Amino acid sequence: SAVISQKPSRDICQRGTSLTIQCQVDSQVTMMFWYRQQPGQSLTLIATANQGSEATYESGFVIDKFPISRPNLTFSTLTVSNMSPEDSSIYLCSVFGTGSSYEQYFGPGTRLTVT
Amino acid sequence: GQNIDQPTEMTATEGAIVQINCTYQTSGFNGLFWYQQHAGEAPTFLSYNVLDGLEEKGRFSSFLSRSKGYSYLLLKELQMKDSASYLCAVREGAAGNKLTFGGGTRVLVKP
């Protein structure tokens, strides 16, 4: 299994500002995933963060809007830049479990509201 | 690309059985997951199917037919705490690293 923590758990931000979300895992993992879950919607993959290389972004998501850092094998950050109300969402960090090739675990999420 | 469909909502009675269907179209299937998500919480892993057939885990079972692009999650002996959203997700690609989620099925268990 994997234990994932995220900071902050929630925040209310003003339009035009940026917020950096932190994700910490209790074990070393190669890949970390960032998802978004908009109100009443399912999860959408934003990007995959690998240590030592640029993150891979999914269609519709760009690095300028969602820059990602991955300084080591247990930590990653996602920044939501120049926020607008449409960015109001839950942002979740996810990893594969250690010792397993398929179980994927999710952090508790960061609930972001942009006013 | 992916197209994953599941019903939006289902209602069932405590003690009953509910079957949540999921159909998918994918260019590179590498497994299908079911997650449970209670309101305000992160999704929790329920099951994983990569080969055809039924996987049973306590009150929950998951079935996969790759030729039909079809899966279902079966919840038996429903309890009130089973009221939640159930997310079908397909893992795709040669590296199998990407999960694409369906819209989720909200299950309401009534007494």
XYZ file of C-alpha atoms in Angstrom:
226
model
C 0.000 0.000 0.000
C 0.969 3.668 0.017
C 0.081 6.477 2.387
C -0.287 9.841 0.706
C -0.689 13.233 2.326
C -1.540 16.501 0.662
C -1.270 20.118 1.727
C -3.333 22.206 1.938
C -6.495 20.176 2.432
C -8.546 23.104 1.193
C -8.137 26.723 0.230
C -10.119 29.663 -1.011
C -8.191 31.804 -3.456
C -8.781 34.934 -5.415
C -8.941 35.055 -9.175
C -5.559 35.663 -10.787
C -3.471 34.219 -7.963
C -1.603 30.903 -7.856
C -1.675 28.007 -5.403
C 0.907 25.281 -4.937
C -0.320 21.908 -3.713
C 2.093 19.507 -2.072
C 1.973 15.720 -2.184
C 4.054 13.510 0.102
C 4.228 9.709 -0.139
C 5.497 7.395 2.583
C 7.608 5.366 0.154
C 9.714 5.932 -2.943
C 7.710 5.768 -6.150
C 8.705 6.264 -9.746
C 5.552 7.930 -10.981
C 3.183 10.334 -9.304
C -0.085 11.350 -10.913
C -2.101 14.516 -10.535
C -5.863 14.367 -11.089
C -8.621 16.922 -11.023
C -12.196 16.273 -9.955
C -14.568 19.091 -10.745
C -17.797 19.390 -8.769
C -20.061 16.447 -9.464
C -17.660 15.022 -12.013
C -15.313 12.086 -12.205
C -11.524 12.236 -12.146
C -9.445 13.596 -15.003
C -5.709 13.023 -15.261
C -3.765 16.281 -15.477
C -0.225 14.980 -15.727
C 2.248 12.286 -14.754
C 5.310 13.401 -12.809
C 8.516 11.381 -13.012
C 11.522 12.174 -10.908
C 14.335 13.700 -12.925
C 12.332 14.493 -16.046
C 9.632 16.821 -17.285
C 6.073 15.970 -16.397
C 3.869 14.506 -19.106
C 0.656 16.466 -19.569
C -2.658 15.172 -20.858
C -4.602 16.801 -23.624
C -6.144 20.045 -22.438
C -3.567 20.686 -19.729
C -0.396 22.747 -20.191
C 2.716 23.332 -18.160
C 2.247 27.103 -17.980
C -1.082 26.648 -16.236
C -0.175 23.597 -14.112
C 3.580 23.552 -13.489
C 4.737 20.457 -11.630
C 7.861 19.766 -9.628
C 9.231 16.348 -8.696
C 12.420 16.921 -6.728
C 12.665 13.393 -5.289
C 10.963 10.005 -5.218
C 8.559 10.820 -2.375
C 7.405 14.351 -3.119
C 5.724 16.413 -5.825
C 4.002 19.760 -6.164
C 1.307 20.972 -8.524
C 0.772 24.689 -9.010
C -2.503 26.054 -10.298
C -1.518 29.346 -11.920
C -3.497 32.476 -12.690
C -6.598 30.910 -11.243
C -10.137 31.488 -12.426
C -13.423 30.202 -10.955
C -13.322 27.361 -13.491
C -10.298 25.986 -11.614
C -12.458 25.359 -8.553
C -12.045 21.650 -8.092
C -10.541 18.905 -5.983
C -6.951 18.120 -6.905
C -5.714 14.626 -6.058
C -2.276 13.103 -6.030
C -1.980 9.396 -6.818
C 0.671 6.671 -6.924
C 0.944 2.973 -7.584
C 1.298 0.904 -4.431
C 4.723 -0.451 -3.587
C 5.088 -4.138 -4.321
C 2.113 -3.994 -6.662
C 1.997 -3.266 -10.329
C -1.597 -2.247 -10.456
C -3.165 -0.907 -7.287
C -3.316 2.862 -7.493
C -3.816 4.915 -4.353
C -5.108 8.439 -3.967
C -4.280 11.191 -1.540
C -7.057 12.888 0.431
C -7.275 15.698 -2.121
C -7.052 19.472 -1.994
C -10.367 21.273 -2.323
C -9.797 24.542 -4.134
C -12.369 27.311 -4.435
C -11.579 30.312 -6.609
C -13.598 33.456 -6.054
C -8.781 7.655 -26.873
C -11.231 6.384 -24.322
C -14.972 6.255 -23.963
C -16.188 4.854 -20.664
C -19.883 4.702 -19.857
C -21.646 3.830 -16.634
C -25.074 4.747 -15.279
C -25.317 7.991 -13.390
C -27.359 6.819 -10.440
C -28.812 3.645 -8.947
C -31.009 3.070 -5.933
C -31.268 -0.183 -4.009
C -32.563 -1.495 -0.729
C -30.446 -2.524 2.219
C -29.653 -6.260 2.004
C -30.256 -6.396 -1.734
C -27.859 -6.794 -4.658
C -26.901 -4.097 -7.134
C -24.981 -4.492 -10.388
C -23.185 -1.493 -11.856
C -22.309 -1.859 -15.523
C -19.411 -0.229 -17.308
C -18.719 -0.281 -21.023
C -15.560 1.014 -22.580
C -13.820 1.597 -25.871
C -10.062 1.801 -25.800
C -7.086 1.691 -28.083
C -4.816 -0.126 -25.669
C -6.526 -1.967 -22.839
C -4.349 -2.848 -19.881
C -6.809 -3.554 -17.086
C -9.999 -2.246 -15.523
C -10.421 -0.876 -12.018
C -13.330 -0.182 -9.749
C -13.094 2.465 -7.048
C -15.467 3.523 -4.311
C -15.705 7.192 -3.402
C -17.699 8.533 -0.505
C -18.715 12.170 -0.663
C -15.843 14.454 0.219
C -13.309 11.642 0.317
C -10.660 10.257 -2.026
C -11.409 7.177 -4.140
C -10.480 3.843 -2.587
C -9.454 0.810 -4.608
C -12.000 -2.006 -4.839
C -10.947 -4.339 -7.635
C -8.805 -4.894 -10.687
C -9.548 -7.116 -13.681
C -7.137 -7.716 -16.509
C -8.316 -11.165 -17.661
C -11.853 -12.213 -18.545
C -13.955 -13.567 -15.749
C -15.174 -12.874 -12.275
C -13.079 -11.675 -9.357
C -14.732 -12.057 -5.976
C -13.709 -10.169 -2.895
C -16.120 -10.521 -0.015
C -19.388 -8.761 -0.761
C -17.967 -7.190 -3.895
C -17.337 -8.954 -7.200
C -16.118 -7.589 -10.510
C -16.503 -9.122 -13.941
C -14.692 -8.399 -17.180
C -15.295 -9.318 -20.819
C -12.548 -7.838 -22.950
C -14.143 -8.905 -26.240
C -17.299 -7.014 -25.337
C -15.593 -4.061 -23.693
C -17.751 -4.663 -20.654
C -17.387 -4.914 -16.915
C -19.695 -4.920 -13.957
C -19.322 -4.449 -10.230
C -21.673 -6.520 -8.108
C -22.438 -5.394 -4.587
C -24.151 -8.021 -2.437
C -25.894 -7.763 0.928
C -26.007 -4.021 0.595
C -25.353 -1.956 3.681
C -26.141 1.690 4.280
C -22.426 2.465 4.256
C -22.264 1.280 0.645
C -23.985 4.505 -0.399
C -21.240 6.123 -2.453
C -20.069 6.762 -5.992
C -18.492 3.856 -7.829
C -15.946 4.711 -10.482
C -14.972 2.500 -13.381
C -11.480 3.225 -14.711
C -9.547 1.744 -17.597
C -5.796 1.465 -17.674
C -4.381 1.939 -21.112
C -1.189 2.143 -23.039
C 1.881 -0.014 -23.425
C 3.280 1.268 -20.177
C -0.132 0.948 -18.578
C 0.380 4.007 -16.467
C -2.660 6.043 -17.319
C -6.069 5.582 -15.734
C -9.100 7.020 -17.494
C -12.234 7.236 -15.383
C -15.869 6.931 -16.254
C -18.333 9.459 -14.912
C -19.107 7.403 -11.830
C -22.316 5.795 -10.590
C -23.909 7.196 -7.482
C -25.503 4.370 -5.486
C -28.069 5.189 -2.849
C -28.913 2.434 -0.393
C -32.295 2.844 1.284
C -33.440 1.107 4.455
